[in-house]
mmCIF file of C-alpha atoms and ligand atoms in Angstrom:
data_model
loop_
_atom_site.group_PDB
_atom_site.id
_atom_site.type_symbol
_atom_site.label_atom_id
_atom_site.label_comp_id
_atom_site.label_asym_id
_atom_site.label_seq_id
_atom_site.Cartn_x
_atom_site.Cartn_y
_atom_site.Cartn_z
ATOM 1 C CA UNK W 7 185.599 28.976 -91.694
ATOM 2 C CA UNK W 8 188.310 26.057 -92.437
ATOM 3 C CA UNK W 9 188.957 25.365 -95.838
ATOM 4 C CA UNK W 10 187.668 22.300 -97.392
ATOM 5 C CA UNK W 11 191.014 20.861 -99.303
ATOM 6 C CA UNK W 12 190.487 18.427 -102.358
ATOM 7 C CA UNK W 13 192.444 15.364 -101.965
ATOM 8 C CA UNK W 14 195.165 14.454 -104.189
ATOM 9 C CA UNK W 15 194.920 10.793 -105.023
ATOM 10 C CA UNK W 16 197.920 8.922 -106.991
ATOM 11 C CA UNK W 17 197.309 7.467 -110.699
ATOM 12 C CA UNK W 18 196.710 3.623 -109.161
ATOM 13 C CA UNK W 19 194.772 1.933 -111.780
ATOM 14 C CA UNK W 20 192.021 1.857 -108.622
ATOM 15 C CA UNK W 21 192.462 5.353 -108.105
ATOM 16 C CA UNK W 22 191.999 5.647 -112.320
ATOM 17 C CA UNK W 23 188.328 3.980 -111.702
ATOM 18 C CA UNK W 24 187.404 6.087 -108.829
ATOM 19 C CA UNK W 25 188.098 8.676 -110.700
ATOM 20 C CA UNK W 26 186.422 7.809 -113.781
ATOM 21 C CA UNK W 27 183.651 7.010 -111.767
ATOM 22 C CA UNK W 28 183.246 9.823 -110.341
ATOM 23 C CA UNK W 29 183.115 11.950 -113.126
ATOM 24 C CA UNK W 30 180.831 9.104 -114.407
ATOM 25 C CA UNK W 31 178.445 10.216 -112.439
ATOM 26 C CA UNK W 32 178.583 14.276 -112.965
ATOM 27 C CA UNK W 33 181.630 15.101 -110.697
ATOM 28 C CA UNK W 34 184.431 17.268 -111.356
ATOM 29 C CA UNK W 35 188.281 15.959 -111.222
ATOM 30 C CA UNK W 36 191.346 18.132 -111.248
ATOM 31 C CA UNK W 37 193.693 16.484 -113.687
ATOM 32 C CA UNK W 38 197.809 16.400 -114.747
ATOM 33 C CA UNK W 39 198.702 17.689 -118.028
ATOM 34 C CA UNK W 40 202.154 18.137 -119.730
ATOM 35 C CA UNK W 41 201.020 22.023 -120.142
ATOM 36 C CA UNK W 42 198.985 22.778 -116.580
ATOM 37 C CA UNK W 43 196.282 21.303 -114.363
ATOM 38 C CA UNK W 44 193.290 21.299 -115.849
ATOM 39 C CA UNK W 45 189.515 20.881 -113.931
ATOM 40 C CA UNK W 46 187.682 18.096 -115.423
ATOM 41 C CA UNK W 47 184.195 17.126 -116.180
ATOM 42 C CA UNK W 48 182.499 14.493 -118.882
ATOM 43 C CA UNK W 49 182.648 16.805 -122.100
ATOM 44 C CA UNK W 50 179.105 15.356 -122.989
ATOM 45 C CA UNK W 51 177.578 16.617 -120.033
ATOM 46 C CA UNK W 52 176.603 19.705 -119.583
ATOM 47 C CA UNK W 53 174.982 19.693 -116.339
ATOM 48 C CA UNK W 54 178.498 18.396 -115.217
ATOM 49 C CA UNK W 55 180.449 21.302 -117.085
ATOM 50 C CA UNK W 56 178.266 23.646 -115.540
ATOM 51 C CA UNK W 57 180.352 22.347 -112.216
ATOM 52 C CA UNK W 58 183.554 23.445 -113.787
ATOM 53 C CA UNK W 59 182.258 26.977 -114.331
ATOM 54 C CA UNK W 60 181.047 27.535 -111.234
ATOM 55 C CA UNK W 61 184.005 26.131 -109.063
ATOM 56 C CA UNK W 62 186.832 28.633 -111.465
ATOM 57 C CA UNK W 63 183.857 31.828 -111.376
ATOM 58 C CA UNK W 64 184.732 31.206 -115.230
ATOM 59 C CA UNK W 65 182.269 33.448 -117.323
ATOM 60 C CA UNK W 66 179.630 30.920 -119.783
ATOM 61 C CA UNK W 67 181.405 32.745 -122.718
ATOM 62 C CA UNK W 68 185.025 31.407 -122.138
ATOM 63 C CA UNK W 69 184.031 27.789 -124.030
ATOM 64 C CA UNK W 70 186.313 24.740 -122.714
ATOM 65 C CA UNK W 71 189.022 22.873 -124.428
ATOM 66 C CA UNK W 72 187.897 19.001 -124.866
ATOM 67 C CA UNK W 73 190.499 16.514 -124.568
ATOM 68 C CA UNK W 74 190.466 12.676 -126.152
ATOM 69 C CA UNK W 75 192.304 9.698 -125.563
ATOM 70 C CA UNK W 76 193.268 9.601 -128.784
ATOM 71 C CA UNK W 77 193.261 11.333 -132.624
ATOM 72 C CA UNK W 78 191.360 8.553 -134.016
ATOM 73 C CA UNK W 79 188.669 10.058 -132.024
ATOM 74 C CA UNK W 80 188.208 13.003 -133.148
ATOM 75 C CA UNK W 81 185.498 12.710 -135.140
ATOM 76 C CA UNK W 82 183.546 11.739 -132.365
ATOM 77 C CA UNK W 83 183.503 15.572 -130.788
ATOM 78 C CA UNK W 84 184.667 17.425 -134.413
ATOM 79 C CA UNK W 85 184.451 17.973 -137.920
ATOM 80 C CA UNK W 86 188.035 17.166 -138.955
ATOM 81 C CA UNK W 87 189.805 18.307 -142.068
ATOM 82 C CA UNK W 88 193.503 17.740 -144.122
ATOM 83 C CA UNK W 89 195.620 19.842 -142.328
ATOM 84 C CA UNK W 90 194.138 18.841 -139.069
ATOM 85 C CA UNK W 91 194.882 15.558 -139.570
ATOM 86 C CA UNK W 92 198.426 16.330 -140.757
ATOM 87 C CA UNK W 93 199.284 18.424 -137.494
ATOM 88 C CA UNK W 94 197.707 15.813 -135.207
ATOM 89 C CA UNK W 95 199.582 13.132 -136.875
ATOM 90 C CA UNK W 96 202.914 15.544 -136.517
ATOM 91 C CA UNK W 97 201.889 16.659 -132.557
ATOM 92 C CA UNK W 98 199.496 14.612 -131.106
ATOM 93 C CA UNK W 99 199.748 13.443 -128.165
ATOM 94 C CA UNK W 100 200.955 17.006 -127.433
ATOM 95 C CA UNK W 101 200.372 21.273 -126.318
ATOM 96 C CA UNK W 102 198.245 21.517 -129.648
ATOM 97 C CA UNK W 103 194.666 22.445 -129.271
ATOM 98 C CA UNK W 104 192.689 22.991 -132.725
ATOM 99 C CA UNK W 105 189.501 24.694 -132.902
ATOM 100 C CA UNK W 106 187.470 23.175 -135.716
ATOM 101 C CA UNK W 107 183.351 22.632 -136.257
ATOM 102 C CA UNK W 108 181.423 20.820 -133.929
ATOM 103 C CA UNK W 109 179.317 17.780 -133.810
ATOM 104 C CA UNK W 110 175.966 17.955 -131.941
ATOM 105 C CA UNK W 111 177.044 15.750 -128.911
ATOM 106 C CA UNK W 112 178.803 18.427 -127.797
ATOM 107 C CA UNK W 113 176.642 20.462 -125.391
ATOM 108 C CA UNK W 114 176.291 24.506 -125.986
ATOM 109 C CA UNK W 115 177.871 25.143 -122.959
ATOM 110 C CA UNK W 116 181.029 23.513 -123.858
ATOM 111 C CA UNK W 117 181.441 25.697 -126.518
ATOM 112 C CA UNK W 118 179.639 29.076 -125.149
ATOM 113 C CA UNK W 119 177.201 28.550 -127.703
ATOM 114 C CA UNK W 120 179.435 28.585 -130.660
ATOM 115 C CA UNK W 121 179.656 26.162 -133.861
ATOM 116 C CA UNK W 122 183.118 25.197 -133.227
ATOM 117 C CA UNK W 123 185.085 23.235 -130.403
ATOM 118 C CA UNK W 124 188.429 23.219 -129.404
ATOM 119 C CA UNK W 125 190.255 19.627 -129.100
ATOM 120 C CA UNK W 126 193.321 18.267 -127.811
ATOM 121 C CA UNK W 127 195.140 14.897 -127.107
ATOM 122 C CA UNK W 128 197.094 15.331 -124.211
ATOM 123 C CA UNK W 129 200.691 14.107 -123.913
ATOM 124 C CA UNK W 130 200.580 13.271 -120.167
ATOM 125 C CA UNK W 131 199.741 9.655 -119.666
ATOM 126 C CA UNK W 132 198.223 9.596 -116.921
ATOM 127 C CA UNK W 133 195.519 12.065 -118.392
ATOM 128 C CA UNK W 134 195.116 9.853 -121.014
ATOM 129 C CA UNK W 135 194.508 6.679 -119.128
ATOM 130 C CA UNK W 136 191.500 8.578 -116.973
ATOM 131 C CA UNK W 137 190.147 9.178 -120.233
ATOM 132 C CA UNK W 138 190.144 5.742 -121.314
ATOM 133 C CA UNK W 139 188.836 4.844 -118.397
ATOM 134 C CA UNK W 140 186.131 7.233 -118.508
ATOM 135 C CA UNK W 141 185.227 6.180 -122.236
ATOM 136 C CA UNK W 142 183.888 9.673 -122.661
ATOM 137 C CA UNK W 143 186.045 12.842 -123.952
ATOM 138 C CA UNK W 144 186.830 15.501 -120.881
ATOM 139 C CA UNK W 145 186.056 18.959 -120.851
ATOM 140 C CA UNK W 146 189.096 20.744 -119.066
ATOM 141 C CA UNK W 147 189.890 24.157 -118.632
ATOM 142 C CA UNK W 148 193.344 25.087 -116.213
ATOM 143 C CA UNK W 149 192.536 24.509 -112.636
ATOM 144 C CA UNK W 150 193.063 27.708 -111.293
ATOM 145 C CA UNK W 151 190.160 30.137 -110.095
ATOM 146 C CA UNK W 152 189.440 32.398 -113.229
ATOM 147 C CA UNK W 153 192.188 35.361 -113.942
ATOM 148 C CA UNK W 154 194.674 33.905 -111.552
ATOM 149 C CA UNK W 155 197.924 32.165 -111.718
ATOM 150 C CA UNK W 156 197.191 28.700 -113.640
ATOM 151 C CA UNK W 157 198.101 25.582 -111.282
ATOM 152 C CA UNK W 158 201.513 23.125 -112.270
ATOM 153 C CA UNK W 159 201.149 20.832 -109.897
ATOM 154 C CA UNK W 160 198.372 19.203 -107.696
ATOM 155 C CA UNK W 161 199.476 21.156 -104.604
ATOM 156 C CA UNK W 162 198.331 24.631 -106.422
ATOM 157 C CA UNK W 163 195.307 23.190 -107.663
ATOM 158 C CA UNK W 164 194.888 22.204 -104.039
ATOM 159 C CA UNK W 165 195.482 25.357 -102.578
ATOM 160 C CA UNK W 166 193.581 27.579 -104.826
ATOM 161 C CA UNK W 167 190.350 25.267 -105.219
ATOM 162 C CA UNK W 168 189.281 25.082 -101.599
ATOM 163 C CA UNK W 169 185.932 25.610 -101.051
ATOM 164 C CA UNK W 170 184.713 24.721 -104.094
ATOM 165 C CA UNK W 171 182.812 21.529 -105.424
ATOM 166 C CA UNK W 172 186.145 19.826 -105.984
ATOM 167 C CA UNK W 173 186.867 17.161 -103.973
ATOM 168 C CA UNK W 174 189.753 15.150 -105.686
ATOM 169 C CA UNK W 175 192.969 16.035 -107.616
ATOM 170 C CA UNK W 176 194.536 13.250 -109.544
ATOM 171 C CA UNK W 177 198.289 14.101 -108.989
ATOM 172 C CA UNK W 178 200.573 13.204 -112.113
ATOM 173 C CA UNK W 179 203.353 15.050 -110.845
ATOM 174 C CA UNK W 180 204.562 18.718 -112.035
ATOM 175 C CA UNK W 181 203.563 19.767 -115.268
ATOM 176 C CA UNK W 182 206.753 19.065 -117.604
ATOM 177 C CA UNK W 183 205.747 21.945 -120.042
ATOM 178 C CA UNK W 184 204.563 24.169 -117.746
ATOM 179 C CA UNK W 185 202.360 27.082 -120.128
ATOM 180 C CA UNK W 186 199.242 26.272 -121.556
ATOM 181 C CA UNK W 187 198.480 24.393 -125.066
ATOM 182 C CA UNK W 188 199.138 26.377 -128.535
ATOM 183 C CA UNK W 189 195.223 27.145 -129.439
ATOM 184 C CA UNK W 190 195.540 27.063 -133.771
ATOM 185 C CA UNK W 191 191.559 27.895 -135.428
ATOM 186 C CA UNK W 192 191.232 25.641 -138.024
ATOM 187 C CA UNK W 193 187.495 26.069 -138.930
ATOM 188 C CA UNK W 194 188.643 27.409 -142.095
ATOM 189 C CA UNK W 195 191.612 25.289 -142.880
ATOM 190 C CA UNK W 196 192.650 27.361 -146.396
ATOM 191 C CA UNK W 197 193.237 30.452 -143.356
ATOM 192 C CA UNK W 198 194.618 28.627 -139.901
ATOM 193 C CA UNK W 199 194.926 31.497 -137.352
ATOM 194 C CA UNK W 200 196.648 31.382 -134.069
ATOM 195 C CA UNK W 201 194.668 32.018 -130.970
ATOM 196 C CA UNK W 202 196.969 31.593 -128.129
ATOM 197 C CA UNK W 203 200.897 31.239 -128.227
ATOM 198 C CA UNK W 204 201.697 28.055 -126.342
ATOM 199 C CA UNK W 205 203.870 25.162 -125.294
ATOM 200 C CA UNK W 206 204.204 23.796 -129.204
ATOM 201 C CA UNK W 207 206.683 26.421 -131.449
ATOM 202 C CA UNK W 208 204.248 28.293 -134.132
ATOM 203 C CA UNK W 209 207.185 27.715 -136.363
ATOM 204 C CA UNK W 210 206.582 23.500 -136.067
ATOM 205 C CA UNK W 211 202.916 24.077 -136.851
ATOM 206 C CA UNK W 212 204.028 26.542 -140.183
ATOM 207 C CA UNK W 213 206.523 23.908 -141.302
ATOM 208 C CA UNK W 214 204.151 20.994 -141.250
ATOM 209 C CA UNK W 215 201.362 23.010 -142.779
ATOM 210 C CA UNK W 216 203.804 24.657 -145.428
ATOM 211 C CA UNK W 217 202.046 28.041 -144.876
ATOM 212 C CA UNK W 218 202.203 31.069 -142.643
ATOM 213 C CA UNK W 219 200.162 31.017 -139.930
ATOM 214 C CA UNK W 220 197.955 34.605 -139.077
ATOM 215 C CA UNK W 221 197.950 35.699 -135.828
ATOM 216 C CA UNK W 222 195.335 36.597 -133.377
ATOM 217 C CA UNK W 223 192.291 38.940 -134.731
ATOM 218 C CA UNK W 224 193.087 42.804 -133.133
ATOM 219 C CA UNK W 225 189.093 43.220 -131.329
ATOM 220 C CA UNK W 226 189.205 45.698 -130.150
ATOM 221 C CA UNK W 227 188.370 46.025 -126.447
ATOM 222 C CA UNK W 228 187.623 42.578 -124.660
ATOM 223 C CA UNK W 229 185.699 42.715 -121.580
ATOM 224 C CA UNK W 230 184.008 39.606 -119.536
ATOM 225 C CA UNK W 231 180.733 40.234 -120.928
ATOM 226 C CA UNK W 232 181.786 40.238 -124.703
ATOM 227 C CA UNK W 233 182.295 37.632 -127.114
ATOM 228 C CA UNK W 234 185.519 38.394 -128.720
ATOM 229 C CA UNK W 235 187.072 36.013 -131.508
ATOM 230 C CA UNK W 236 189.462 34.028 -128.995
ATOM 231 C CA UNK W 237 186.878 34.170 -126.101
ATOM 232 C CA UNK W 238 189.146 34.204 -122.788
ATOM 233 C CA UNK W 239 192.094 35.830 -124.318
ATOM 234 C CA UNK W 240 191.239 38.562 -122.003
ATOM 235 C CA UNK W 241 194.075 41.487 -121.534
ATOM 236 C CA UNK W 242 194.380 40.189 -117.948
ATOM 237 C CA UNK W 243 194.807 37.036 -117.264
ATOM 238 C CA UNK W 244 197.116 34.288 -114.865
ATOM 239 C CA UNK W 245 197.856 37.838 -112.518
ATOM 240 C CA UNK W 246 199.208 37.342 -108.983
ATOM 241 C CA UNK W 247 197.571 39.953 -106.392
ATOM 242 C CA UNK W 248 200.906 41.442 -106.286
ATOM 243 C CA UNK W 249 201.613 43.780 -109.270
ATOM 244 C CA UNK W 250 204.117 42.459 -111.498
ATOM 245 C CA UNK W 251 206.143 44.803 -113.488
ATOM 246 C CA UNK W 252 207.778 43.969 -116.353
ATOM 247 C CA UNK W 253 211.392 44.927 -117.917
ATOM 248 C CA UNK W 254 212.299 43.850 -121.657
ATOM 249 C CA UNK W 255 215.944 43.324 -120.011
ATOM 250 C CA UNK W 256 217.465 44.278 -116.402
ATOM 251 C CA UNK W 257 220.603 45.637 -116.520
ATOM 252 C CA UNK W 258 223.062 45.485 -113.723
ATOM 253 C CA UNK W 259 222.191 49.225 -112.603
ATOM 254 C CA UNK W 260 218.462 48.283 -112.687
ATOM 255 C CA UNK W 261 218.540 45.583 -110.443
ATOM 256 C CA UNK W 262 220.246 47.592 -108.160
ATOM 257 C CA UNK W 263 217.445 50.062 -107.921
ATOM 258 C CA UNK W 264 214.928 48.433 -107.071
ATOM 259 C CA UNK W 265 213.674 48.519 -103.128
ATOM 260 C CA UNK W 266 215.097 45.352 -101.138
ATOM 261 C CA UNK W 267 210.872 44.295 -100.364
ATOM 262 C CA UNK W 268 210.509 44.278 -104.232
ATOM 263 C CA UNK W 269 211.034 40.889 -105.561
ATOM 264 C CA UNK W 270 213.358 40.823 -108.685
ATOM 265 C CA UNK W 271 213.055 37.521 -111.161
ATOM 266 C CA UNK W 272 215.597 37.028 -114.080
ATOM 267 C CA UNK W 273 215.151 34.792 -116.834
ATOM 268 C CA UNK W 274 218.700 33.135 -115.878
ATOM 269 C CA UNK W 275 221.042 33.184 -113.054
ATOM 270 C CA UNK W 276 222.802 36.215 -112.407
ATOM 271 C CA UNK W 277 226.924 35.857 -112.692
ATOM 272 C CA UNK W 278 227.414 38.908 -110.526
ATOM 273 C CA UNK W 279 227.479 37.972 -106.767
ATOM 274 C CA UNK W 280 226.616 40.990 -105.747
ATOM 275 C CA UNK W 281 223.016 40.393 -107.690
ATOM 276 C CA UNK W 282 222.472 36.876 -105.313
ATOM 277 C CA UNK W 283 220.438 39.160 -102.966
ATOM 278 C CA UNK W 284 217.117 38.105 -101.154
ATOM 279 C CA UNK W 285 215.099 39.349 -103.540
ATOM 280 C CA UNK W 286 216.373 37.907 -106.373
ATOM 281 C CA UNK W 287 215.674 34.830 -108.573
ATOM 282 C CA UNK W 288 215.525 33.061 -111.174
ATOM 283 C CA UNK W 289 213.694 30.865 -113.961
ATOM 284 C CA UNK W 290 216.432 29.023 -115.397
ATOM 285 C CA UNK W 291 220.614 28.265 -114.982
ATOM 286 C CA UNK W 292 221.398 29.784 -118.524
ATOM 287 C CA UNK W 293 218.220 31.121 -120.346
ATOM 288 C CA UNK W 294 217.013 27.742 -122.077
ATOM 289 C CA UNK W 295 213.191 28.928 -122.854
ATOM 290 C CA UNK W 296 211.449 25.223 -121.420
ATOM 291 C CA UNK W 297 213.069 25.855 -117.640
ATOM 292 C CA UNK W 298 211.992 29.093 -118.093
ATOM 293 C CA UNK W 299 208.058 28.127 -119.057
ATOM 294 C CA UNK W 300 208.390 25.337 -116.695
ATOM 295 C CA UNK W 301 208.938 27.375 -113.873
ATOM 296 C CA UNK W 302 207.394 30.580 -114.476
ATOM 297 C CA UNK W 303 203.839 30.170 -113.041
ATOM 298 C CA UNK W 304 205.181 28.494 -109.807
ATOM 299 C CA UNK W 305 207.752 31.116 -108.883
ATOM 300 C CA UNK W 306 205.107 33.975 -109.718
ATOM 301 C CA UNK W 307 202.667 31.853 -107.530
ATOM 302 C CA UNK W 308 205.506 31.324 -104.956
ATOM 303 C CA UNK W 309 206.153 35.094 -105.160
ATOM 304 C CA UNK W 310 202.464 35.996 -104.519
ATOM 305 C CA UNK W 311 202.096 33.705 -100.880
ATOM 306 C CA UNK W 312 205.427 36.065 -99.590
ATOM 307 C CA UNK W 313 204.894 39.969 -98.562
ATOM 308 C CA UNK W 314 206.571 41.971 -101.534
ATOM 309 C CA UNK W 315 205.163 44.845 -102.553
ATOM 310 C CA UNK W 316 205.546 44.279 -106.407
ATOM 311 C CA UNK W 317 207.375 41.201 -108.406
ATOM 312 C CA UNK W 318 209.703 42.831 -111.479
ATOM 313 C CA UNK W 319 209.911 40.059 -114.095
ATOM 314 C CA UNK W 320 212.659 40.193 -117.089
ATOM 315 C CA UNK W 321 210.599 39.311 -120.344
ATOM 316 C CA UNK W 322 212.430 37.207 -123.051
ATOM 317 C CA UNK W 323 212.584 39.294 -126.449
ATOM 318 C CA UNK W 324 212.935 36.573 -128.652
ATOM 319 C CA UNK W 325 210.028 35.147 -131.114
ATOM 320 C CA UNK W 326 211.157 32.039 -131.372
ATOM 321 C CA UNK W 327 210.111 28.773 -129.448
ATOM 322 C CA UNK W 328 208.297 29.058 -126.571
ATOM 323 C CA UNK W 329 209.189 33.095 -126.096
ATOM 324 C CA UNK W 330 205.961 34.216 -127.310
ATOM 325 C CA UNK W 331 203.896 32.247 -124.914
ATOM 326 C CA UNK W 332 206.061 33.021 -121.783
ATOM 327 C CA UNK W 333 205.157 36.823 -123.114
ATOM 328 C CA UNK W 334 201.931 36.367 -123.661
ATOM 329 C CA UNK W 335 201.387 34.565 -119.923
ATOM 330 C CA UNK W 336 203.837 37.755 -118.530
ATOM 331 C CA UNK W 337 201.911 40.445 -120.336
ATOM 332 C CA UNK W 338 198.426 39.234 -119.458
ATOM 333 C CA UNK W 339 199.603 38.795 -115.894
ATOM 334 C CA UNK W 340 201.072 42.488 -115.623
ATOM 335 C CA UNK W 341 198.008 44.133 -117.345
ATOM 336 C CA UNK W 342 195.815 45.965 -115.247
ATOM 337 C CA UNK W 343 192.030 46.362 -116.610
HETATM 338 O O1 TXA X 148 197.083 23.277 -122.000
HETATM 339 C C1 TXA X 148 195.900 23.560 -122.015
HETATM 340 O O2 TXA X 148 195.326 23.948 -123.036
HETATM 341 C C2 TXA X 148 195.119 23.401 -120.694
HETATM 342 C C3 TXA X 148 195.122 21.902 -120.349
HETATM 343 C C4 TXA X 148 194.269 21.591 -119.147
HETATM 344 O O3 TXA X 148 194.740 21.151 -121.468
HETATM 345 N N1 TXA X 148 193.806 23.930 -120.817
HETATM 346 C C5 TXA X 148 193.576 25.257 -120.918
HETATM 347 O O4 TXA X 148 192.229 25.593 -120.912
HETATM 348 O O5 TXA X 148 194.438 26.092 -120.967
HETATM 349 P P1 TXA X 148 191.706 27.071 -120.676
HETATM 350 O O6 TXA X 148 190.236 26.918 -120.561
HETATM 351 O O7 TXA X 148 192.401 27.670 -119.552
HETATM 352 O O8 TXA X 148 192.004 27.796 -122.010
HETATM 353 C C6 TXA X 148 191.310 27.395 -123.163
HETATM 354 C C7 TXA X 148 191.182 28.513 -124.127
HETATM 355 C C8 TXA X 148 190.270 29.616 -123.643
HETATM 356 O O9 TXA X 148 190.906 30.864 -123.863
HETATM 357 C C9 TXA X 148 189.056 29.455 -124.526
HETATM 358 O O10 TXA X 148 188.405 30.658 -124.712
HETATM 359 C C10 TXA X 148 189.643 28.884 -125.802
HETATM 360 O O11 TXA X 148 190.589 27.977 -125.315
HETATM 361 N N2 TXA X 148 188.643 28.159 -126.579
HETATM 362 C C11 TXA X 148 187.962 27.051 -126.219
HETATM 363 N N3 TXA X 148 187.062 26.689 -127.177
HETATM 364 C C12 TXA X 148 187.182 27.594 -128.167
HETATM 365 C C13 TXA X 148 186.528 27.786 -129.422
HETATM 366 N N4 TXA X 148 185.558 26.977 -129.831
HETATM 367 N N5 TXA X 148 186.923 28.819 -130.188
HETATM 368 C C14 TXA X 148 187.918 29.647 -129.762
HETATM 369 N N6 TXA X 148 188.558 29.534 -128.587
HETATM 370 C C15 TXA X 148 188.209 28.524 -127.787
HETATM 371 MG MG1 MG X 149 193.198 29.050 -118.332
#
């Protein structure tokens, strides 16, 4: 059977009402982000959310991030409280998404039935003029089919939402940031807690807040069915079909060993020639931790359409910046449940 493609229409104020319209009316839009593509629906509407679970084969207990215009409106979707206000005033528009307690509007679904929601303001513009247009907030998880590689530019969300109800990819471009937002719970603002390592440094969010941050609750097991305390944070997660292997660093002799149909990719560009083999590349020119972010799901995804039997990926070791979220996105994509 030929795949139905989405099309990719570009951010024309015309194209911006189309849009709007269409998810207006209940449809589903795949939208640019600075972080990743995300697959939108009105955040109000649940019937239209529904559409987003079923086109990604997302589980109903993986609850949606919800993404406004702007801060002023947060009260709209949220309860909001001191130090969210002080870290949307410091990052917003930005890769910050705060968990914090709901208001009513917001449909179960949305939420998987819990009494909190997650928000965001993105930074990308033109995500932020569809939801002006819209005058509603949008619902928008990453545009990829559940577990897989998330999209970071309209082409992947193309490729890899075929056949599903989506029909039209607003196309802002490639993602600048290129990992997902930093997901903070601040439901209980006296103890904010990290739930997902992202594109904004945990060490920004500790210095505004003047307070250490904890980090995600250990629960044990997570499997689709259960509700775990940062639903979705499942053990695997943005995986290739090719198994990925990782290596904390590749020496020289390393390299070397590893079978010619075995792709090889280093977190900067070798300086030995004899390294500039086929099956070798690279995320950035000299290690800077945003090329490497930037580029990581797109060469894994890249890696993934070509034959080799596994894909060997150097993990950066250190724990600042955006290091813990390109491990994080590595790890989850290595892990075999
Ligand atoms: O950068 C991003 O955050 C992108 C762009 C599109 O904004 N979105 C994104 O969405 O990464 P998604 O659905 O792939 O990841 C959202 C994560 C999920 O792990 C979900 O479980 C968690 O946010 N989440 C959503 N609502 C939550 C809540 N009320 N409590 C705890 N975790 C929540
Ligand atoms: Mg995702």
């Amino acid at each position: 059977m030929p795949k139905i493609k989405p099309a990719l229409f570009r951010p024309t104020p015309a194209n911006l009402t189309r849009l709007a319209n269409q998810l207006r009316r209940g449809g589903i839009v795949g939208v640019p982000a600075e972080t990743v593509y995300g697959l939108a629906a009105n955040a109000l509407d649940a019937t239209a959310c529904a559409r987003i679970f079923k086109a990604k084969g997302r589980p109903a207990n993986d609850p949606l991030i919800v993404h406004l215009a702007r801060a002023a409106d947060i009260g709209n979707v949220a309860l909001t409280n001191p130090a969210a206000e002080r870290l949307a005033e410091a990052f917003w528009p930005g890769p910050l998404t705060l968990v914090l307690p709901k208001k009513p509007c917001v449909p179960d679904l949305v939420t998987s039935g819990r009494n909190t929601v997650a928000v965001r303001v993105p930074a990308h513009p033109v995500f932020r003029r569809l939801i002006k247009a819209c005058g509603f907030p949008l619902a928008a998880p990453s545009a990829n089919p559940f577990g897989y590689i998330s999209p970071t530019c309209a082409a992947h969300v193309r490729d890899s939402l075929g056949n599903t109800e989506l029909r039209a990819i607003l196309d802002g471009g490639d993602c600048t940031i290129g990992v997902e937002s930093t997901i903070l719970d601040l439901s209980d603002p006296a103890h904010p807690r990290l739930l997902r390592p992202g594109g904004l440094a945990l060490e920004k969010i500790e210095s505004v807040l003047q307070q250490k941050v904890l980090g995600p609750k250990k629960s044990g097991k997570l499997t689709l069915g259960s509700s775990a305390p940062a639903p979705g944070m499942l053990p695997q997660h943005y995986s290739p079909h090719t198994p990925v292997r990782l290596h904390p660093a590749l020496s020289l002799k390393n390299i070397q060993r590893i079978p010619a149909n075995e792709a090889i990719v280093l977190l900067l560009r070798p300086r030995q020639k004899t390294l500039l083999t086929p099956n070798v590349f690279w995320l950035s020119e000299a290690g800077q931790l945003a090329s490497i972010a930037r580029n990581l799901f797109g060469q894994l995804r890249q890696l993934d359409q070509g034959a080799w039997l596994k894909i060997h990926v150097e993990l950066p070791t250190s724990n600042e910046g955006l290091a813990p979220a390109i491990r994080d996105r590595l790890t989850r994509a290595a892990a075999k449940v």
